[in-house]
mmCIF file of C-alpha atoms in Angstrom:
data_model
loop_
_atom_site.group_PDB
_atom_site.id
_atom_site.type_symbol
_atom_site.label_atom_id
_atom_site.label_comp_id
_atom_site.label_asym_id
_atom_site.label_seq_id
_atom_site.Cartn_x
_atom_site.Cartn_y
_atom_site.Cartn_z
ATOM 1 C CA MET A 1 91.400 202.599 131.365
ATOM 2 C CA GLU A 2 92.609 199.431 130.545
ATOM 3 C CA ASN A 3 89.714 198.355 133.497
ATOM 4 C CA ASP A 4 86.841 199.798 130.978
ATOM 5 C CA LYS A 5 88.207 198.198 127.985
ATOM 6 C CA ILE A 6 87.628 194.791 130.076
ATOM 7 C CA ARG A 7 84.414 195.718 131.515
ATOM 8 C CA THR A 8 83.424 197.074 127.975
ATOM 9 C CA MET A 9 84.077 193.958 126.504
ATOM 10 C CA THR A 10 82.705 191.855 129.052
ATOM 11 C CA THR A 11 79.631 193.557 129.466
ATOM 12 C CA TRP A 12 79.237 193.255 125.423
ATOM 13 C CA PHE A 13 79.967 189.535 125.512
ATOM 14 C CA ARG A 14 77.340 188.845 128.156
ATOM 15 C CA ASN A 15 74.376 191.211 126.496
ATOM 16 C CA TRP A 16 75.333 189.278 123.000
ATOM 17 C CA PHE A 17 76.373 185.830 124.413
ATOM 18 C CA LEU A 18 75.707 185.105 127.879
ATOM 19 C CA ASP A 19 72.604 186.751 128.237
ATOM 20 C CA ASN A 20 70.662 185.879 124.575
ATOM 21 C CA LYS A 21 67.919 183.584 124.828
ATOM 22 C CA VAL A 22 68.783 182.498 121.095
ATOM 23 C CA VAL A 23 72.318 182.091 121.339
ATOM 24 C CA ALA A 24 71.601 179.561 124.289
ATOM 25 C CA ILE A 25 68.693 177.815 122.225
ATOM 26 C CA LEU A 26 71.392 177.182 119.551
ATOM 27 C CA LEU A 27 74.293 176.162 122.012
ATOM 28 C CA ILE A 28 71.583 173.931 123.751
ATOM 29 C CA SER A 29 71.012 172.710 120.237
ATOM 30 C CA LEU A 30 74.412 172.344 118.881
ATOM 31 C CA LEU A 31 75.655 170.294 121.912
ATOM 32 C CA ILE A 32 72.393 167.924 121.650
ATOM 33 C CA LEU A 33 73.386 167.271 117.899
ATOM 34 C CA LEU A 34 77.134 166.809 119.270
ATOM 35 C CA ASN A 35 75.619 163.969 121.686
ATOM 36 C CA PHE A 36 74.040 161.852 118.334
ATOM 37 C CA LEU A 37 77.190 162.663 116.526
ATOM 38 C CA VAL A 38 79.073 161.213 119.507
ATOM 39 C CA PHE A 39 76.524 158.296 119.931
ATOM 40 C CA SER A 40 76.873 157.658 116.018
ATOM 41 C CA LYS A 41 80.474 157.268 116.395
ATOM 42 C CA VAL A 42 80.365 154.461 119.433
ATOM 43 C CA MET A 43 77.045 152.994 118.212
ATOM 44 C CA TYR A 44 79.273 149.375 118.015
ATOM 45 C CA MET A 45 79.844 149.371 121.765
ATOM 46 C CA PHE A 46 75.909 148.821 122.171
ATOM 47 C CA HIS A 47 75.480 145.558 119.822
ATOM 48 C CA PHE A 48 74.579 144.092 123.003
ATOM 49 C CA VAL A 49 71.630 146.375 123.741
ATOM 50 C CA LYS A 50 70.322 145.838 120.009
ATOM 51 C CA GLU A 51 70.651 142.337 120.513
ATOM 52 C CA PHE A 52 68.354 142.200 123.403
ATOM 53 C CA LEU A 53 65.927 144.681 122.015
ATOM 54 C CA GLY A 54 65.660 141.974 119.146
ATOM 55 C CA VAL A 55 64.443 139.092 121.648
ATOM 56 C CA VAL A 56 62.216 141.589 124.348
ATOM 57 C CA ALA A 57 61.046 144.435 121.897
ATOM 58 C CA LEU A 58 57.983 142.097 119.877
ATOM 59 C CA PRO A 59 56.934 140.297 123.467
ATOM 60 C CA ILE A 60 56.524 143.733 124.926
ATOM 61 C CA ILE A 61 55.238 145.253 122.234
ATOM 62 C CA MET A 62 52.449 142.637 121.372
ATOM 63 C CA ALA A 63 51.605 142.180 125.535
ATOM 64 C CA GLY A 64 51.751 146.290 125.113
ATOM 65 C CA ILE A 65 48.703 146.064 122.890
ATOM 66 C CA LEU A 66 46.807 143.570 124.598
ATOM 67 C CA PHE A 67 47.276 145.536 127.692
ATOM 68 C CA TYR A 68 45.617 148.684 126.241
ATOM 69 C CA LEU A 69 42.729 146.647 124.607
ATOM 70 C CA LEU A 70 41.913 144.526 127.570
ATOM 71 C CA ASN A 71 42.518 146.926 130.657
ATOM 72 C CA PRO A 72 39.489 148.922 130.171
ATOM 73 C CA LEU A 73 37.559 145.240 130.495
ATOM 74 C CA ILE A 74 39.487 144.254 133.551
ATOM 75 C CA ASP A 75 38.688 147.956 135.544
ATOM 76 C CA MET A 76 35.184 147.717 134.591
ATOM 77 C CA MET A 77 35.096 143.981 136.294
ATOM 78 C CA GLU A 78 36.729 145.532 138.962
ATOM 79 C CA ARG A 79 34.128 148.295 139.619
ATOM 80 C CA LYS A 80 31.913 145.386 139.631
ATOM 81 C CA LYS A 81 33.388 143.942 142.722
ATOM 82 C CA ILE A 82 35.364 141.150 140.880
ATOM 83 C CA LYS A 83 38.760 140.978 142.168
ATOM 84 C CA ARG A 84 41.357 142.040 139.540
ATOM 85 C CA VAL A 85 43.126 138.563 139.344
ATOM 86 C CA TRP A 86 40.162 137.105 139.308
ATOM 87 C CA GLY A 87 38.988 139.251 136.353
ATOM 88 C CA ILE A 88 42.319 138.629 134.535
ATOM 89 C CA ALA A 89 42.068 134.783 135.185
ATOM 90 C CA LEU A 90 38.495 135.220 133.511
ATOM 91 C CA VAL A 91 39.713 137.110 130.555
ATOM 92 C CA PHE A 92 42.628 134.618 130.322
ATOM 93 C CA VAL A 93 39.872 131.914 130.348
ATOM 94 C CA VAL A 94 37.846 133.574 127.221
ATOM 95 C CA ILE A 95 40.675 134.434 125.612
ATOM 96 C CA SER A 96 42.377 130.812 125.314
ATOM 97 C CA GLY A 97 38.982 129.041 124.441
ATOM 98 C CA LEU A 98 38.523 131.678 121.562
ATOM 99 C CA VAL A 99 42.304 130.923 120.464
ATOM 100 C CA ALA A 100 41.029 127.554 120.723
ATOM 101 C CA TRP A 101 37.865 127.697 118.553
ATOM 102 C CA GLY A 102 40.021 129.346 115.960
ATOM 103 C CA ILE A 103 42.591 126.881 115.829
ATOM 104 C CA ILE A 104 39.592 124.074 115.791
ATOM 105 C CA ILE A 105 37.264 125.917 113.328
ATOM 106 C CA LEU A 106 38.826 129.098 111.603
ATOM 107 C CA ILE A 107 42.472 128.240 110.805
ATOM 108 C CA PRO A 108 41.285 125.129 108.954
ATOM 109 C CA ILE A 109 38.935 127.611 106.967
ATOM 110 C CA ILE A 110 41.663 130.070 106.527
ATOM 111 C CA ARG A 111 43.855 127.326 105.453
ATOM 112 C CA GLU A 112 41.724 125.747 102.717
ATOM 113 C CA GLN A 113 40.522 128.884 101.312
ATOM 114 C CA ALA A 114 43.956 130.245 101.175
ATOM 115 C CA THR A 115 45.647 127.333 99.340
ATOM 116 C CA SER A 116 42.654 127.087 96.274
ATOM 117 C CA LEU A 117 43.181 130.849 96.184
ATOM 118 C CA ILE A 118 47.052 130.617 96.066
ATOM 119 C CA GLN A 119 46.323 127.921 93.223
ATOM 120 C CA ASN A 120 43.701 129.401 91.393
ATOM 121 C CA TRP A 121 45.165 132.720 91.426
ATOM 122 C CA PRO A 122 46.996 132.431 88.070
ATOM 123 C CA GLU A 123 43.556 131.275 86.501
ATOM 124 C CA TYR A 124 42.155 134.713 87.492
ATOM 125 C CA TRP A 125 45.006 136.567 86.782
ATOM 126 C CA ASN A 126 45.282 135.255 83.377
ATOM 127 C CA LYS A 127 41.310 135.567 82.868
ATOM 128 C CA LEU A 128 41.633 139.442 84.069
ATOM 129 C CA LEU A 129 44.433 139.659 80.986
ATOM 130 C CA GLU A 130 42.089 138.107 78.920
ATOM 131 C CA GLN A 131 39.682 140.597 79.708
ATOM 132 C CA PHE A 132 41.768 143.542 79.344
ATOM 133 C CA ASP A 133 42.992 142.325 75.987
ATOM 134 C CA SER A 134 39.831 141.656 74.417
ATOM 135 C CA LEU A 135 38.801 145.326 75.873
ATOM 136 C CA LEU A 136 41.891 146.969 74.258
ATOM 137 C CA SER A 137 41.678 145.041 70.924
ATOM 138 C CA SER A 138 38.544 147.143 70.444
ATOM 139 C CA GLY A 139 38.931 150.031 68.032
ATOM 140 C CA MET A 140 38.944 152.719 71.106
ATOM 141 C CA PHE A 141 42.808 151.057 72.060
ATOM 142 C CA SER A 142 43.905 150.373 69.043
ATOM 143 C CA GLN A 143 46.386 153.205 69.154
ATOM 144 C CA LEU A 144 47.442 152.442 72.119
ATOM 145 C CA GLN A 145 48.365 148.328 71.716
ATOM 146 C CA GLY A 146 51.480 148.224 70.679
ATOM 147 C CA LYS A 147 52.436 151.029 73.306
ATOM 148 C CA LEU A 148 51.058 148.591 76.334
ATOM 149 C CA ASP A 149 52.666 145.096 75.030
ATOM 150 C CA ASP A 150 56.155 146.541 75.397
ATOM 151 C CA MET A 151 55.133 147.951 78.837
ATOM 152 C CA ASP A 152 53.682 144.559 79.777
ATOM 153 C CA LYS A 153 56.947 142.907 78.210
ATOM 154 C CA SER A 154 58.936 145.297 80.446
ATOM 155 C CA ILE A 155 56.952 144.701 83.278
ATOM 156 C CA ILE A 156 57.027 140.986 83.364
ATOM 157 C CA LYS A 157 60.998 141.229 82.647
ATOM 158 C CA SER A 158 61.286 142.954 86.130
ATOM 159 C CA ILE A 159 59.085 140.484 87.720
ATOM 160 C CA THR A 160 61.448 137.944 86.782
ATOM 161 C CA GLU A 161 64.407 139.755 87.773
ATOM 162 C CA GLN A 162 63.140 140.443 91.130
ATOM 163 C CA THR A 163 61.583 137.391 91.857
ATOM 164 C CA ASN A 164 65.250 135.417 90.780
ATOM 165 C CA GLY A 165 67.043 138.339 93.045
ATOM 166 C CA PHE A 166 64.259 137.504 95.775
ATOM 167 C CA ILE A 167 64.960 133.403 95.634
ATOM 168 C CA ASP A 168 68.427 133.787 95.802
ATOM 169 C CA SER A 169 68.220 135.779 98.933
ATOM 170 C CA ALA A 170 65.937 133.581 100.457
ATOM 171 C CA PHE A 171 67.859 130.831 100.773
ATOM 172 C CA SER A 172 70.803 132.662 101.563
ATOM 173 C CA GLY A 173 68.774 134.003 104.123
ATOM 174 C CA ILE A 174 67.648 131.015 105.795
ATOM 175 C CA GLY A 175 69.471 131.682 109.127
ATOM 176 C CA SER A 176 67.917 134.814 109.354
ATOM 177 C CA VAL A 177 64.684 133.439 108.885
ATOM 178 C CA LEU A 178 65.297 130.874 111.454
ATOM 179 C CA GLY A 179 66.224 133.570 113.762
ATOM 180 C CA THR A 180 62.611 135.096 113.368
ATOM 181 C CA VAL A 181 60.948 132.263 113.473
ATOM 182 C CA THR A 182 62.630 131.580 117.065
ATOM 183 C CA ASN A 183 62.119 135.178 118.154
ATOM 184 C CA VAL A 184 58.410 134.656 117.323
ATOM 185 C CA VAL A 185 57.954 131.553 119.312
ATOM 186 C CA ILE A 186 59.693 133.637 122.412
ATOM 187 C CA ALA A 187 57.681 136.470 121.927
ATOM 188 C CA LEU A 188 54.168 134.051 122.155
ATOM 189 C CA LEU A 189 55.512 132.200 125.099
ATOM 190 C CA THR A 190 56.593 135.236 127.298
ATOM 191 C CA MET A 191 53.706 137.675 126.269
ATOM 192 C CA PRO A 192 51.214 136.279 128.600
ATOM 193 C CA VAL A 193 53.109 136.024 131.451
ATOM 194 C CA LEU A 194 53.924 139.976 130.752
ATOM 195 C CA LEU A 195 50.562 140.496 129.692
ATOM 196 C CA PHE A 196 49.591 139.207 133.176
ATOM 197 C CA PHE A 197 52.226 141.175 135.203
ATOM 198 C CA LEU A 198 51.139 144.408 133.279
ATOM 199 C CA LEU A 199 46.962 144.085 133.982
ATOM 200 C CA LYS A 200 47.815 143.164 137.509
ATOM 201 C CA ASP A 201 50.468 145.619 138.452
ATOM 202 C CA GLY A 202 50.172 148.123 135.066
ATOM 203 C CA ARG A 203 48.801 151.174 136.673
ATOM 204 C CA ASP A 204 51.216 151.395 139.886
ATOM 205 C CA LEU A 205 53.694 151.588 136.957
ATOM 206 C CA PRO A 206 53.673 155.552 136.779
ATOM 207 C CA TYR A 207 54.402 155.804 140.532
ATOM 208 C CA HIS A 208 57.360 153.854 141.073
ATOM 209 C CA THR A 209 58.809 155.757 137.367
ATOM 210 C CA MET A 210 58.125 158.915 139.066
ATOM 211 C CA LYS A 211 60.313 158.346 142.048
ATOM 212 C CA LEU A 212 63.479 157.673 139.806
ATOM 213 C CA LEU A 213 63.225 161.482 138.742
ATOM 214 C CA PRO A 214 63.907 164.492 140.538
ATOM 215 C CA THR A 215 61.021 165.940 142.554
ATOM 216 C CA LYS A 216 60.881 169.457 140.159
ATOM 217 C CA MET A 217 60.769 167.155 136.646
ATOM 218 C CA ARG A 218 58.026 164.919 137.893
ATOM 219 C CA ALA A 219 55.092 167.193 137.298
ATOM 220 C CA ASN A 220 55.767 167.808 133.656
ATOM 221 C CA THR A 221 57.154 164.358 133.026
ATOM 222 C CA TYR A 222 53.925 162.476 134.526
ATOM 223 C CA LYS A 223 52.054 165.128 132.431
ATOM 224 C CA VAL A 224 53.526 164.098 129.402
ATOM 225 C CA LEU A 225 53.480 160.652 130.266
ATOM 226 C CA LYS A 226 49.982 160.713 130.868
ATOM 227 C CA GLU A 227 49.061 162.734 127.636
ATOM 228 C CA ILE A 228 51.390 159.555 125.547
ATOM 229 C CA ASN A 229 49.396 157.074 127.315
ATOM 230 C CA MET A 230 46.034 158.656 126.733
ATOM 231 C CA GLN A 231 46.803 158.994 122.848
ATOM 232 C CA ILE A 232 48.279 155.412 122.195
ATOM 233 C CA SER A 233 45.504 153.860 124.250
ATOM 234 C CA GLN A 234 42.792 155.529 122.198
ATOM 235 C CA TYR A 235 44.766 154.666 119.316
ATOM 236 C CA ILE A 236 45.193 151.027 119.542
ATOM 237 C CA ARG A 237 42.086 150.523 120.789
ATOM 238 C CA GLY A 238 40.288 152.459 118.124
ATOM 239 C CA GLN A 239 42.135 150.864 115.419
ATOM 240 C CA LEU A 240 41.760 147.254 116.345
ATOM 241 C CA LEU A 241 38.273 147.294 117.318
ATOM 242 C CA VAL A 242 37.304 149.343 113.903
ATOM 243 C CA ALA A 243 39.740 146.539 112.300
ATOM 244 C CA PHE A 244 37.360 143.822 113.853
ATOM 245 C CA PHE A 245 34.336 145.338 112.392
ATOM 246 C CA VAL A 246 35.538 146.554 108.906
ATOM 247 C CA GLY A 247 36.466 142.323 108.956
ATOM 248 C CA LEU A 248 32.831 141.165 110.058
ATOM 249 C CA MET A 249 31.103 143.625 107.822
ATOM 250 C CA PHE A 250 33.172 142.448 104.864
ATOM 251 C CA TRP A 251 32.168 138.380 105.970
ATOM 252 C CA ILE A 252 28.538 139.200 105.907
ATOM 253 C CA GLY A 253 28.453 141.000 102.465
ATOM 254 C CA LEU A 254 31.010 139.131 100.731
ATOM 255 C CA ALA A 255 29.002 136.062 102.109
ATOM 256 C CA ILE A 256 25.437 137.925 101.067
ATOM 257 C CA ALA A 257 26.936 138.597 97.906
ATOM 258 C CA GLY A 258 28.294 135.031 97.305
ATOM 259 C CA LEU A 259 31.948 135.735 96.733
ATOM 260 C CA GLU A 260 34.351 133.258 96.816
ATOM 261 C CA TYR A 261 36.996 133.049 99.985
ATOM 262 C CA ALA A 262 34.520 135.404 102.164
ATOM 263 C CA VAL A 263 36.454 134.313 105.115
ATOM 264 C CA LEU A 264 40.325 135.017 103.945
ATOM 265 C CA LEU A 265 38.971 138.416 102.363
ATOM 266 C CA ALA A 266 37.595 139.584 105.469
ATOM 267 C CA ILE A 267 40.243 138.912 107.566
ATOM 268 C CA LEU A 268 42.755 140.659 105.123
ATOM 269 C CA ALA A 269 40.112 143.549 104.900
ATOM 270 C CA GLY A 270 40.306 143.757 108.678
ATOM 271 C CA VAL A 271 44.421 143.272 108.840
ATOM 272 C CA LEU A 272 44.857 145.623 106.453
ATOM 273 C CA ASN A 273 42.631 148.602 107.925
ATOM 274 C CA LEU A 274 44.985 148.965 110.756
ATOM 275 C CA VAL A 275 46.869 151.320 108.174
ATOM 276 C CA PRO A 276 44.584 153.939 107.930
ATOM 277 C CA TYR A 277 43.388 155.515 104.459
ATOM 278 C CA LEU A 278 45.959 153.241 102.542
ATOM 279 C CA GLY A 279 44.519 149.915 103.792
ATOM 280 C CA SER A 280 41.034 150.329 102.924
ATOM 281 C CA PHE A 281 42.239 150.706 99.067
ATOM 282 C CA LEU A 282 44.818 147.904 99.508
ATOM 283 C CA ALA A 283 41.731 145.143 100.657
ATOM 284 C CA ILE A 284 39.756 145.882 97.940
ATOM 285 C CA ILE A 285 41.932 145.559 95.032
ATOM 286 C CA PRO A 286 41.935 141.285 95.330
ATOM 287 C CA ILE A 287 37.916 141.468 96.003
ATOM 288 C CA VAL A 288 37.692 143.452 93.060
ATOM 289 C CA ILE A 289 39.852 141.121 90.698
ATOM 290 C CA ILE A 290 38.021 137.514 91.763
ATOM 291 C CA ALA A 291 34.618 139.658 91.492
ATOM 292 C CA LEU A 292 35.590 140.995 87.921
ATOM 293 C CA VAL A 293 36.592 137.864 87.200
ATOM 294 C CA SER A 294 33.617 136.087 88.362
ATOM 295 C CA SER A 295 30.823 138.171 86.483
ATOM 296 C CA PRO A 296 29.872 141.705 86.167
ATOM 297 C CA PHE A 297 26.933 141.311 88.217
ATOM 298 C CA MET A 298 29.376 139.873 91.303
ATOM 299 C CA LEU A 299 31.724 142.767 90.335
ATOM 300 C CA VAL A 300 27.982 145.067 91.110
ATOM 301 C CA LYS A 301 27.355 143.344 94.496
ATOM 302 C CA VAL A 302 30.901 143.667 95.770
ATOM 303 C CA ILE A 303 30.946 147.673 94.871
ATOM 304 C CA ILE A 304 27.562 147.922 96.879
ATOM 305 C CA VAL A 305 29.340 145.773 99.640
ATOM 306 C CA PHE A 306 32.343 148.305 99.697
ATOM 307 C CA ALA A 307 30.070 151.097 99.717
ATOM 308 C CA VAL A 308 27.619 149.972 102.172
ATOM 309 C CA GLU A 309 30.705 149.081 104.619
ATOM 310 C CA GLN A 310 32.718 152.573 103.939
ATOM 311 C CA ALA A 311 29.414 154.736 104.649
ATOM 312 C CA LEU A 312 29.157 152.634 107.928
ATOM 313 C CA GLU A 313 32.622 153.014 109.011
ATOM 314 C CA GLY A 314 32.903 156.495 108.055
ATOM 315 C CA ARG A 315 28.951 157.784 109.561
ATOM 316 C CA LEU A 316 29.121 155.181 112.444
ATOM 317 C CA ILE A 317 31.944 152.844 113.917
ATOM 318 C CA GLN A 318 35.307 155.286 113.276
ATOM 319 C CA PRO A 319 32.615 158.527 114.913
ATOM 320 C CA LEU A 320 32.285 156.295 117.930
ATOM 321 C CA ILE A 321 35.049 154.129 118.462
ATOM 322 C CA LEU A 322 37.840 156.441 117.537
ATOM 323 C CA GLY A 323 36.349 159.970 117.939
ATOM 324 C CA SER A 324 38.493 162.698 116.724
ATOM 325 C CA ASN A 325 41.218 162.242 119.874
ATOM 326 C CA LEU A 326 43.756 161.948 117.770
ATOM 327 C CA LYS A 327 43.690 165.044 115.633
ATOM 328 C CA ILE A 328 46.167 164.467 112.976
ATOM 329 C CA HIS A 329 45.411 165.571 109.868
ATOM 330 C CA PRO A 330 44.590 163.112 107.006
ATOM 331 C CA VAL A 331 47.854 164.471 104.627
ATOM 332 C CA THR A 332 49.660 163.820 107.560
ATOM 333 C CA ILE A 333 49.063 160.666 108.232
ATOM 334 C CA ILE A 334 49.766 159.841 104.546
ATOM 335 C CA ILE A 335 52.904 161.623 104.612
ATOM 336 C CA VAL A 336 53.758 159.527 108.033
ATOM 337 C CA LEU A 337 52.725 156.542 106.533
ATOM 338 C CA LEU A 338 54.650 156.938 103.366
ATOM 339 C CA THR A 339 58.060 157.770 105.394
ATOM 340 C CA ALA A 340 57.854 155.265 108.383
ATOM 341 C CA GLY A 341 57.068 152.248 105.282
ATOM 342 C CA LYS A 342 60.157 153.739 103.204
ATOM 343 C CA LEU A 343 62.299 153.523 106.335
ATOM 344 C CA PHE A 344 61.379 150.842 108.514
ATOM 345 C CA GLY A 345 59.046 148.941 106.287
ATOM 346 C CA VAL A 346 55.809 146.904 107.630
ATOM 347 C CA PRO A 347 56.754 147.733 111.187
ATOM 348 C CA GLY A 348 57.147 151.221 110.019
ATOM 349 C CA VAL A 349 53.644 151.522 108.630
ATOM 350 C CA ILE A 350 51.682 149.508 111.614
ATOM 351 C CA LEU A 351 53.955 151.077 114.265
ATOM 352 C CA GLY A 352 54.323 154.876 112.073
ATOM 353 C CA ILE A 353 51.086 156.767 113.871
ATOM 354 C CA PRO A 354 51.398 155.645 117.293
ATOM 355 C CA ALA A 355 55.216 156.776 117.472
ATOM 356 C CA TYR A 356 54.036 160.706 115.422
ATOM 357 C CA ALA A 357 51.694 160.743 118.311
ATOM 358 C CA VAL A 358 54.221 160.342 120.822
ATOM 359 C CA ILE A 359 56.539 162.028 119.126
ATOM 360 C CA LYS A 360 53.919 165.280 118.329
ATOM 361 C CA VAL A 361 52.919 165.717 122.078
ATOM 362 C CA ILE A 362 56.247 165.458 123.222
ATOM 363 C CA VAL A 363 57.629 168.367 120.720
ATOM 364 C CA GLU A 364 54.128 170.417 121.663
ATOM 365 C CA HIS A 365 55.285 170.690 125.229
ATOM 366 C CA ILE A 366 58.746 171.543 124.399
ATOM 367 C CA PHE A 367 57.288 174.080 122.271
ATOM 368 C CA LYS A 368 55.020 175.390 125.173
ATOM 369 C CA TRP A 369 58.486 175.606 127.027
ATOM 370 C CA TYR A 370 60.151 177.145 124.467
ATOM 371 C CA LYS A 371 57.206 179.806 123.957
ATOM 372 C CA SER A 372 57.366 180.826 128.431
ATOM 373 C CA TYR A 373 61.077 180.646 128.021
ATOM 374 C CA SER A 374 61.753 183.226 124.937
ATOM 375 C CA GLY A 375 59.371 185.955 125.277
ATOM 376 C CA LEU A 376 58.818 185.840 121.543
ATOM 377 C CA TYR A 377 54.869 184.859 122.199
ATOM 378 C CA VAL A 378 53.323 187.324 124.409
ATOM 379 C CA GLU A 379 51.489 189.060 121.991
ATOM 380 C CA PRO A 380 47.610 187.396 120.844
ATOM 381 C CA TYR A 381 47.767 189.343 117.890
ATOM 382 C CA ASN A 382 47.550 187.381 114.856
ATOM 383 C CA PRO A 383 46.909 189.033 111.114
ATOM 384 C CA ALA A 384 46.003 185.889 109.526
ATOM 385 C CA PRO A 385 42.398 184.913 109.061
ATOM 386 C CA LYS A 386 41.252 182.348 111.083
ATOM 387 C CA PRO A 387 40.237 179.003 109.580
ATOM 388 C CA SER A 388 36.532 178.315 107.994
ATOM 389 C CA VAL A 389 35.718 182.371 108.407
ATOM 390 C CA PRO A 390 34.155 183.163 104.905
ATOM 391 C CA ILE A 391 35.997 185.641 102.430
ATOM 392 C CA GLU A 392 33.885 188.871 102.971
ATOM 393 C CA LYS A 393 34.148 188.289 106.914
ATOM 394 C CA ARG A 394 37.799 188.344 106.768
ATOM 395 C CA LYS A 395 38.611 191.860 105.719
ATOM 396 C CA VAL A 396 36.462 193.328 108.778
ATOM 397 C CA LYS A 397 37.523 190.804 111.296
ATOM 398 C CA LYS A 398 41.437 191.590 110.696
ATOM 399 C CA ARG A 399 40.749 195.363 110.708
ATOM 400 C CA LYS A 400 38.967 194.707 114.101
ATOM 401 C CA ARG A 401 41.940 192.623 115.327
ATOM 402 C CA PHE A 402 44.301 195.126 114.035
ATOM 403 C CA ASN A 403 42.910 198.168 115.855
ATOM 404 C CA VAL A 404 42.394 196.357 118.987
ATOM 405 C CA TRP A 405 46.165 195.396 118.812
ATOM 406 C CA LYS A 406 47.222 199.260 117.648
ATOM 407 C CA LYS A 407 45.299 200.334 120.897
ATOM 408 C CA LYS A 408 46.667 197.932 123.550
ATOM 409 C CA LYS A 409 50.282 199.258 121.934
#
């Protein structure tokens, strides 16, 4: 009798816990979370890892970005019967020439325009405020004048307090600034060496990496790493090329329009365009302010330049360079940018999208494994209408799918 009870309890425990897939998944999730909890408690033991990454991460990221940008060119030269080492040396010579040209020709222009813009910016801002004051003094905005004056005073007070706090923190953080400058100098010195070996031996890296993994894990791991590499390479090459053409179009357009600081503003627009969607809006703000202060006709010309640039970028450049390979919804991109910027600042805004693309690939493969393991996604039946189906056709298609699914049952 007791043996039957023990056998019954054992069977019940096996059915509800040991052989239950949901419980197994929950236990695995609990173990993963416990590992994270333990790791957070002993984080101080890995302080040296943080210091090491603080020195090594920047040159590795810079070399990786240039690797994704230059590797297709090196591969093309190798297909043209040029030895890979000689192709890399030729690319390095061209890049060195471009850097020297920038230092001799471009940087003095940028420095001159930046210095002039910084010196004249208060004058531009005051003229802009005068124009707004003259607009607000009209009868149309007379009722809002008092509220806007109070708001202006509160904004000025807040800016003053934040500026004082920033100055205090700046003087107290001179050591960290010097450390950052040191890290940047080290990165600029070590990055070319890392880039050379990446271009030379980077394509052999997956083979040597797979040898470190168990045999059963190699096929799936290589597939995941291949998709991650494709996502990152397409995004980096696409964003850099689009940013270059955006800066070039703004340079040409603003120079034709006759706007001051055309070179500086075009470079700023190209750099800010690395931030999807939000970058273009941020880039146009200083351009519009300078044009608005110059003359109403200049503002009209700048708006035309911006409209032409947006049309060419949206209709020609982005479809040709980026295409639809990343497959991330614009709303998702904005949410990722806002979240990454809040958590990690400027580096988060720049690296948030490629990091999200990597996480997306990993999560998709985990979800595919879960679907095959759980057995909960065998039936293809979906009662919801397909995207972009007209309303009048949804009921008919839904009824047909339901009938097909019912016959299978």
